Coordinates of C-alpha atoms and ligand atoms in Angstrom, one line a residue:
M11 CA -30.2 6.8 14.4
I12 CA -28.8 8.1 18.0
L13 CA -25.5 7.5 19.3
Y14 CA -23.4 7.4 22.2
S15 CA -20.0 9.0 23.2
T16 CA -17.7 5.8 24.0
R17 CA -16.4 8.0 27.0
N18 CA -20.2 8.2 28.7
R19 CA -23.3 6.3 27.2
E20 CA -25.2 8.5 28.7
E21 CA -24.1 11.7 26.0
K22 CA -26.2 11.0 23.3
A23 CA -27.1 12.6 20.0
D24 CA -28.7 12.4 16.6
F25 CA -27.5 11.5 13.7
R26 CA -26.8 15.1 12.4
T27 CA -25.4 16.2 15.5
A28 CA -22.9 13.1 15.6
V29 CA -21.7 14.2 11.9
M30 CA -21.2 17.9 12.3
R31 CA -19.5 17.8 15.6
G32 CA -16.9 14.7 14.6
L33 CA -16.0 13.8 18.0
A34 CA -18.5 14.0 21.2
P35 CA -18.0 17.3 23.3
D36 CA -16.4 14.8 26.2
G37 CA -13.9 13.8 23.1
G38 CA -15.4 10.2 22.9
L39 CA -16.3 8.9 19.6
Y40 CA -19.5 8.2 18.5
M41 CA -21.4 4.6 18.7
P42 CA -24.7 3.6 17.4
D43 CA -27.0 3.4 20.6
S44 CA -28.9 0.2 19.0
L45 CA -28.5 -2.0 15.5
P46 CA -31.1 -4.7 14.4
K47 CA -30.1 -8.2 14.4
M48 CA -30.9 -9.3 10.6
P49 CA -31.4 -13.0 9.8
V50 CA -29.4 -14.9 7.1
S51 CA -32.2 -14.7 4.6
F52 CA -32.3 -11.0 5.2
W53 CA -28.4 -11.2 3.3
Q54 CA -29.0 -13.7 0.8
E55 CA -31.9 -12.0 -0.7
L56 CA -29.4 -9.0 -1.1
R57 CA -27.4 -11.4 -3.7
E58 CA -28.7 -10.0 -6.5
R59 CA -28.5 -6.3 -5.9
S60 CA -25.9 -3.7 -6.4
L61 CA -23.8 -2.3 -4.4
R62 CA -25.5 0.8 -4.7
G63 CA -29.1 -1.3 -4.1
K64 CA -27.2 -2.6 -1.1
A65 CA -26.1 0.8 0.0
R66 CA -30.3 1.8 0.1
I67 CA -31.3 -1.2 1.6
L68 CA -28.4 -0.2 4.7
F69 CA -29.4 3.5 5.0
D70 CA -33.5 2.4 4.8
L71 CA -32.2 -0.3 7.8
L72 CA -30.2 2.4 9.8
L73 CA -30.9 6.2 8.6
A74 CA -34.6 5.9 8.2
D75 CA -35.1 8.5 10.7
D76 CA -32.4 11.1 9.9
F77 CA -33.0 11.1 6.0
S78 CA -36.0 11.1 3.8
E79 CA -36.5 8.1 1.1
N80 CA -35.5 10.4 -1.5
E81 CA -32.7 11.9 0.4
R82 CA -31.1 8.2 1.3
E83 CA -31.7 7.6 -2.6
E84 CA -29.5 10.7 -3.5
I85 CA -26.8 9.3 -0.7
A86 CA -26.7 5.9 -1.7
S87 CA -26.2 7.0 -5.7
R88 CA -23.7 9.7 -5.4
A89 CA -21.2 8.1 -2.5
F90 CA -21.6 4.1 -4.5
S91 CA -21.1 5.6 -7.7
F92 CA -18.2 3.2 -8.3
D93 CA -18.0 -1.3 -8.5
A94 CA -16.4 -2.8 -5.7
P95 CA -15.7 -6.1 -7.3
V96 CA -14.7 -9.4 -5.8
V97 CA -11.6 -11.1 -7.8
S98 CA -11.5 -14.8 -6.7
L99 CA -7.7 -15.6 -7.0
D100 CA -9.2 -19.2 -6.1
E101 CA -12.1 -20.7 -4.7
R102 CA -11.3 -20.1 -1.3
T103 CA -9.0 -16.5 -1.6
H104 CA -11.3 -13.6 -2.5
V105 CA -10.2 -9.9 -2.9
L106 CA -12.7 -7.3 -2.6
E107 CA -11.4 -4.3 -4.6
L108 CA -12.5 -1.0 -2.9
F109 CA -9.9 0.9 -5.6
H110 CA -12.3 1.6 -8.3
G111 CA -13.0 5.6 -7.0
P112 CA -11.4 8.6 -7.8
T113 CA -8.7 8.4 -5.6
L114 CA -8.0 4.9 -6.0
A115 CA -8.5 3.6 -2.6
F116 CA -11.2 2.5 -0.1
K117 CA -11.1 5.8 1.8
D118 CA -13.6 7.2 -1.5
F119 CA -16.6 5.5 -0.2
G120 CA -16.3 7.2 3.3
A121 CA -15.6 10.5 1.7
R122 CA -18.4 10.4 -0.6
S123 CA -21.0 9.2 2.2
M124 CA -19.9 12.0 4.2
A125 CA -19.8 14.2 1.6
A126 CA -23.3 13.6 0.6
M127 CA -25.3 13.2 3.7
M128 CA -23.4 17.2 4.3
S129 CA -24.8 18.2 1.2
V130 CA -28.6 17.2 2.3
F131 CA -28.1 18.7 5.8
A132 CA -26.9 22.2 4.6
R133 CA -30.0 22.2 1.9
K134 CA -32.1 21.5 4.6
E135 CA -30.9 24.3 6.6
G136 CA -30.2 26.5 3.8
D137 CA -26.6 27.1 4.9
T138 CA -23.2 26.2 3.3
I139 CA -20.8 23.8 6.0
T140 CA -17.2 24.5 5.7
I141 CA -15.2 22.0 6.1
V142 CA -11.2 22.5 7.0
T143 CA -8.9 19.6 6.8
A144 CA -5.2 19.6 6.9
T145 CA -3.6 16.9 4.8
S146 CA 0.2 15.4 4.3
G147 CA -1.4 13.6 0.9
D148 CA -3.9 10.6 0.7
T149 CA -6.7 12.1 3.0
G150 CA -7.0 15.7 1.3
A151 CA -7.4 14.0 -2.1
A152 CA -9.7 11.6 -0.4
V153 CA -12.0 14.2 1.3
A154 CA -11.7 16.9 -2.0
Q155 CA -12.7 14.2 -4.4
G156 CA -15.2 13.3 -2.1
F157 CA -16.6 16.7 -1.5
H158 CA -16.0 18.1 -5.2
N159 CA -19.5 19.5 -6.8
A160 CA -21.4 18.5 -3.6
P161 CA -23.7 21.4 -3.4
G162 CA -24.1 23.8 -0.1
V163 CA -20.1 22.7 0.9
E164 CA -17.3 24.3 1.1
V165 CA -13.7 22.6 1.1
Y166 CA -10.1 24.0 2.2
V167 CA -7.7 21.8 2.2
L168 CA -4.4 23.0 4.2
Y169 CA -1.2 20.9 3.0
P170 CA 2.8 21.5 3.5
S171 CA 4.5 23.2 0.6
G172 CA 6.6 21.1 -0.6
Q173 CA 5.9 18.3 1.5
V174 CA 3.4 16.3 -0.5
S175 CA 4.4 13.7 -3.2
P176 CA 3.9 16.1 -6.8
L177 CA 0.8 13.5 -8.0
Q178 CA -1.0 13.3 -4.6
E179 CA -0.8 17.1 -4.7
K180 CA -2.5 17.2 -8.1
Q181 CA -4.8 15.1 -6.5
F182 CA -6.6 18.0 -4.7
T183 CA -5.3 21.1 -6.4
T184 CA -6.7 20.5 -9.5
L185 CA -10.4 20.0 -8.9
G186 CA -11.5 23.7 -8.4
G187 CA -14.8 24.8 -7.9
N188 CA -15.9 24.2 -4.2
I189 CA -12.1 22.9 -3.7
T190 CA -9.8 25.5 -2.8
A191 CA -6.1 24.0 -1.7
L192 CA -4.2 26.2 1.3
E193 CA -0.4 25.8 0.6
V194 CA 1.6 26.3 4.0
N195 CA 4.6 27.8 3.8
G196 CA 5.1 25.0 6.9
T197 CA 5.1 21.7 8.3
F198 CA 2.3 19.0 8.5
D199 CA 1.5 19.8 12.3
D200 CA 1.3 23.4 11.6
C201 CA -1.6 22.8 9.1
Q202 CA -3.0 20.7 12.0
R203 CA -2.4 23.6 14.2
L204 CA -4.4 26.1 12.0
V205 CA -7.1 24.3 11.5
K206 CA -7.9 23.5 15.4
D207 CA -6.7 27.4 16.1
C208 CA -9.7 27.9 12.7
F209 CA -12.2 26.1 15.6
A210 CA -11.6 28.3 18.3
D211 CA -11.2 31.8 16.4
K212 CA -14.7 33.8 16.8
R213 CA -14.8 35.8 13.4
I214 CA -14.4 32.7 11.8
R215 CA -16.9 30.9 13.3
E216 CA -19.6 33.3 13.2
A217 CA -19.0 33.7 9.2
R218 CA -18.9 30.1 8.8
Q219 CA -20.6 26.6 9.7
L220 CA -17.6 24.8 10.5
T221 CA -16.7 21.2 10.7
T222 CA -14.1 18.7 10.0
A223 CA -13.9 15.6 7.8
N224 CA -12.1 13.6 9.6
S225 CA -11.7 9.9 9.7
I226 CA -13.6 9.2 13.0
N227 CA -16.6 10.9 12.2
I228 CA -19.7 8.4 12.2
A229 CA -20.6 9.2 8.5
R230 CA -17.3 7.6 7.0
L231 CA -17.9 4.9 9.6
L232 CA -20.8 3.4 8.5
P233 CA -21.4 3.3 5.0
Q234 CA -18.2 1.3 5.5
M235 CA -20.5 -1.5 6.4
I236 CA -22.0 -1.5 2.7
Y237 CA -18.5 -3.0 1.3
Y238 CA -18.7 -5.7 3.2
I239 CA -21.9 -6.9 2.9
H240 CA -22.2 -6.4 -1.0
A241 CA -18.8 -8.7 -0.8
V242 CA -20.3 -11.3 1.8
A243 CA -24.0 -11.4 0.2
G244 CA -22.1 -12.2 -2.8
L245 CA -20.7 -15.5 -1.7
L246 CA -23.6 -16.8 0.2
P247 CA -25.6 -19.9 -1.5
D248 CA -28.8 -19.9 -3.3
G249 CA -31.4 -22.0 -1.5
K250 CA -33.4 -22.7 1.7
N251 CA -30.0 -24.4 3.7
V252 CA -29.6 -21.4 6.0
S253 CA -27.3 -21.8 9.2
A254 CA -25.7 -19.1 11.0
E255 CA -22.8 -18.9 8.7
G256 CA -24.7 -18.5 6.0
G257 CA -25.3 -21.9 5.0
L258 CA -21.8 -21.7 3.6
A259 CA -19.3 -25.2 3.5
R260 CA -16.5 -22.8 4.2
P261 CA -17.6 -19.9 6.3
V262 CA -16.2 -16.8 5.5
V263 CA -12.8 -14.9 7.6
C264 CA -12.4 -11.0 6.3
S265 CA -8.7 -9.9 6.4
V266 CA -8.4 -6.3 6.9
P267 CA -5.2 -4.4 6.2
S268 CA -5.4 -1.8 9.7
G269 CA -4.0 1.5 10.1
N270 CA -6.3 3.7 12.5
F271 CA -8.8 0.3 12.2
G272 CA -11.7 2.3 11.0
N273 CA -12.2 -0.3 8.5
L274 CA -12.5 -3.1 10.4
T275 CA -14.7 -1.4 12.8
A276 CA -17.2 -0.6 9.9
G277 CA -17.0 -4.8 9.2
L278 CA -17.8 -5.5 12.9
L279 CA -20.5 -3.1 13.1
A280 CA -22.1 -5.4 10.1
H281 CA -21.1 -8.7 11.7
R282 CA -23.1 -7.0 14.8
I283 CA -26.4 -6.7 12.0
G284 CA -26.1 -10.4 11.4
L285 CA -23.8 -10.8 7.9
P286 CA -22.5 -14.1 8.2
V287 CA -18.7 -13.6 8.6
R288 CA -16.7 -16.2 11.4
R289 CA -14.1 -14.0 11.6
F290 CA -11.7 -11.1 11.1
I291 CA -8.2 -10.8 10.9
A292 CA -6.8 -7.5 12.0
A293 CA -3.4 -7.5 9.4
T294 CA -1.0 -4.6 10.1
N295 CA 2.6 -4.1 9.4
V296 CA 5.4 -3.4 11.9
N297 CA 2.8 -1.1 13.7
H298 CA 1.3 -3.6 15.8
V299 CA 0.0 -1.8 19.0
V300 CA -3.3 -4.0 17.9
P301 CA -2.1 -7.3 17.2
D302 CA 0.1 -7.1 20.3
Y303 CA -3.4 -6.2 21.9
L304 CA -4.8 -9.0 21.0
S305 CA -2.5 -11.6 21.6
A306 CA -1.2 -10.5 25.2
G307 CA -4.5 -8.3 26.3
S308 CA -3.1 -5.0 27.5
F309 CA -2.5 -1.9 25.0
H310 CA 0.5 0.1 24.2
P311 CA 0.4 3.3 21.8
K312 CA 3.5 3.7 20.3
P313 CA 5.0 6.5 18.2
S314 CA 4.6 4.9 15.0
L315 CA 6.9 3.3 12.2
R316 CA 8.1 4.2 8.4
T317 CA 6.9 1.8 5.9
I318 CA 5.6 1.3 2.5
S319 CA 2.0 0.3 3.4
N320 CA 2.0 3.9 4.9
A321 CA -1.7 4.4 5.2
M322 CA -1.2 2.2 8.3
D323 CA 1.5 3.6 9.8
V324 CA -0.8 4.4 12.9
G325 CA 0.9 3.8 16.3
N326 CA -2.2 4.9 18.5
P327 CA -5.5 3.7 16.1
S328 CA -8.3 6.2 17.1
N329 CA -10.8 3.6 16.3
F330 CA -9.2 1.1 18.9
D331 CA -11.7 2.7 21.6
R332 CA -14.2 1.8 19.1
M333 CA -13.2 -1.6 19.3
L334 CA -13.1 -1.7 22.7
D335 CA -16.6 -0.3 23.3
L336 CA -18.2 -2.7 21.1
Y337 CA -16.8 -5.9 23.0
G338 CA -17.6 -3.8 26.2
H339 CA -13.7 -4.1 27.1
D340 CA -13.6 -7.7 27.1
H341 CA -10.5 -8.7 25.5
Q342 CA -11.5 -12.4 25.3
A343 CA -14.6 -11.8 23.6
M344 CA -12.8 -9.7 21.4
S345 CA -10.4 -12.1 20.2
R346 CA -12.9 -15.0 19.9
D347 CA -14.0 -12.4 16.4
I348 CA -10.8 -11.3 15.9
Q349 CA -7.1 -12.4 15.3
G350 CA -4.2 -10.2 15.0
A351 CA -1.3 -10.8 12.3
W352 CA 1.6 -8.3 11.7
F353 CA 4.2 -8.3 8.8
D354 CA 7.4 -6.4 8.2
D355 CA 8.1 -4.5 4.6
P356 CA 10.6 -7.4 3.3
Q357 CA 7.2 -10.1 4.2
T358 CA 5.4 -7.6 2.3
R359 CA 7.3 -7.4 -0.7
E360 CA 7.6 -10.9 -1.2
A361 CA 4.1 -11.3 -0.9
I362 CA 3.0 -8.8 -3.5
T363 CA 5.7 -10.8 -6.0
D364 CA 4.6 -14.2 -5.1
V365 CA 1.0 -13.2 -5.5
W366 CA 1.7 -12.1 -8.9
N367 CA 3.8 -14.9 -9.9
R368 CA 1.1 -17.6 -8.2
Y369 CA -2.4 -15.8 -9.7
G370 CA -1.2 -12.9 -11.7
Y371 CA -3.0 -10.8 -9.8
L372 CA -1.2 -7.5 -9.1
M373 CA -1.8 -6.2 -4.8
D374 CA -0.2 -3.0 -3.6
P375 CA 1.4 -3.2 -0.4
H376 CA -1.1 -2.7 2.2
T377 CA -3.7 -5.4 0.0
A378 CA -0.1 -7.5 0.3
V379 CA -0.5 -7.4 4.4
G380 CA -4.1 -8.5 4.3
Y381 CA -3.3 -11.1 2.1
L382 CA -0.9 -12.4 4.3
G383 CA -3.0 -12.1 7.4
S384 CA -5.4 -14.4 5.5
R385 CA -2.6 -17.0 4.7
Q386 CA -1.4 -16.8 8.5
H387 CA -4.8 -17.2 10.2
T388 CA -7.3 -19.0 7.2
A389 CA -8.6 -22.7 7.8
E390 CA -8.5 -25.5 5.0
N391 CA -12.4 -25.0 5.8
E392 CA -12.9 -21.6 5.7
Q393 CA -12.3 -19.0 2.8
S394 CA -10.9 -15.8 3.2
L395 CA -12.3 -12.6 1.8
I396 CA -8.9 -9.6 1.3
L397 CA -9.9 -6.1 1.5
A398 CA -8.1 -4.5 -0.9
T399 CA -7.7 -0.8 -0.2
A400 CA -5.5 0.5 -2.3
H401 CA -4.7 0.4 -6.0
P402 CA -1.2 -1.2 -7.2
A403 CA -0.8 2.0 -9.1
K404 CA -0.8 4.6 -5.7
F405 CA 2.6 2.8 -5.2
P406 CA 4.9 3.0 -8.5
E407 CA 8.0 3.2 -6.6
T408 CA 7.7 -0.1 -4.5
I409 CA 5.8 -1.9 -7.6
T410 CA 8.5 -1.4 -10.4
S411 CA 10.8 -2.3 -8.2
L412 CA 9.6 -5.6 -8.1
L413 CA 8.2 -5.9 -11.0
P414 CA 9.3 -4.0 -14.1
D415 CA 6.9 -3.3 -16.8
V416 CA 3.5 -5.4 -15.0
L417 CA 1.9 -2.1 -14.2
E418 CA -0.5 -0.2 -15.8
T419 CA -2.0 3.4 -14.6
P420 CA -5.8 3.8 -14.2
D421 CA -7.5 6.5 -16.0
Q422 CA -8.1 8.4 -12.5
L423 CA -4.2 9.1 -12.2
L424 CA -3.4 10.1 -15.7
E425 CA -6.1 13.1 -15.8
A426 CA -5.1 14.5 -12.3
A427 CA -1.6 14.4 -13.6
A428 CA -2.6 16.2 -16.5
G429 CA -4.9 19.1 -14.3
R430 CA -3.6 22.4 -13.8
K431 CA -2.3 23.0 -10.1
Q432 CA -4.5 25.9 -8.3
S433 CA -3.6 26.4 -4.9
I434 CA -3.5 29.9 -2.3
P435 CA 0.3 30.0 -0.8
V436 CA -0.3 31.6 3.1
E437 CA 2.0 31.6 5.9
A438 CA 1.9 29.4 8.5
D439 CA -0.5 31.5 11.0
L440 CA -4.1 31.8 11.6
D441 CA -4.5 36.0 9.9
A442 CA -3.1 34.3 6.5
V443 CA -5.9 31.7 6.8
R444 CA -8.6 33.8 8.0
D445 CA -8.1 36.3 5.4
V446 CA -9.0 33.8 2.8
L447 CA -11.8 32.3 4.2
L448 CA -13.7 35.7 5.1
K449 CA -12.8 37.2 1.9
N450 CA -14.1 34.1 -0.2
Ligands
PLP530 C1 -6.5 4.6 5.1 C2 -6.2 2.8 4.7 C3 -6.1 2.1 5.4 C4 -6.2 1.7 7.0 O1 -7.5 2.0 7.2 P1 -7.9 2.0 8.8 O2 -9.6 2.1 8.6 O3 -7.9 3.6 9.3 O4 -7.2 1.0 9.2 C5 -5.0 0.7 4.9 N1 -4.9 0.8 3.2 C6 -4.8 2.0 2.6 C7 -4.9 1.8 1.4 C8 -5.2 2.7 3.1 O5 -5.2 4.2 2.7

């Protein structure tokens, strides 16, 4: 696969280069240079395949030039090793549960895919790849869990001491092995600055092949197409009645709880290669710069506001440039495919209670925002597919304040809570971080 930068279509890179760089040298984001368009029959034939089988088929379709057949199989089986079931609340409301991985959130799929791909690169080059990343909580957990035991990759997670919730801290400090947690005596901003400083430091760069694991990496984005394919293919009817919308009596509208819009962008890419989805709903909390763009046609980033769906508290979404690029900066074209919707915390709380009372189904605050979006924008003759991005047990305060006694804690959280924290305390300066990186 060849990729180009959203800042300049002539700035191209092969897949490996794009993955190792993260950002293009001109600061743009990488986008696939060309995508195949598959007929409806192609998606219908996938209906009976497992999630991992579908992953393999997508990798065959897009990454055949970049990985051998064995490598594609290895990546699919490492990254798509847990299921993403679709739960139907009623005949036209479906929930795609993306939270059965180690950190109970959809980011596990992207993080594990990227880890598997980097392991393949490291093996081919006979070198070790070092990931340095800063976290205020969630990202660190997904990256650490995703890369845990990935051969040829070492991960350093920098986090601000005392400023990460105890359970989140456990999710990335109890793993050991190739995951080292650096507990920084400073703030999250210090951690981010230190990561930048590591990349600028000659001695570290000479000693280690450094890369980042941030959410804009194309290796995290592309594999996220797979669960859309998985869910939509599963809804397609049998038989030869094949129309542009998959022969569905009720076409599918996907509602995506969004923050940096990586998840939604992956859905748009799946749509581009022909997956029969009628429309998308970009559902946000009060950080609604993208819904505002969709309704008004102008984009105004803002400082983020804190909400109970905090993984979507983003005021300047990093993947918005990719969305603009996909639609050639044509606002009308984008708003034909995507509707915006946003909701505040009281509405989100009410939705959690309402869904529980109505269906006996428990949603986390992010998924509840997606549910509200689908309620607002799905017509009678359509069906909605809501992406459930996190397990409700990740948000015990919110859930138990609304619905005491219904929350069950999954094994993943119990295991992390029982683990022993291992971290290396460091001062918030480059010398201290360099010492650790060069000594290990
Ligand atoms: C990261 C995250 C989101 C937002 O996903 P984007 O791809 O950034 O839009 C939504 N829900 C949860 C639980 C998340 O962790």
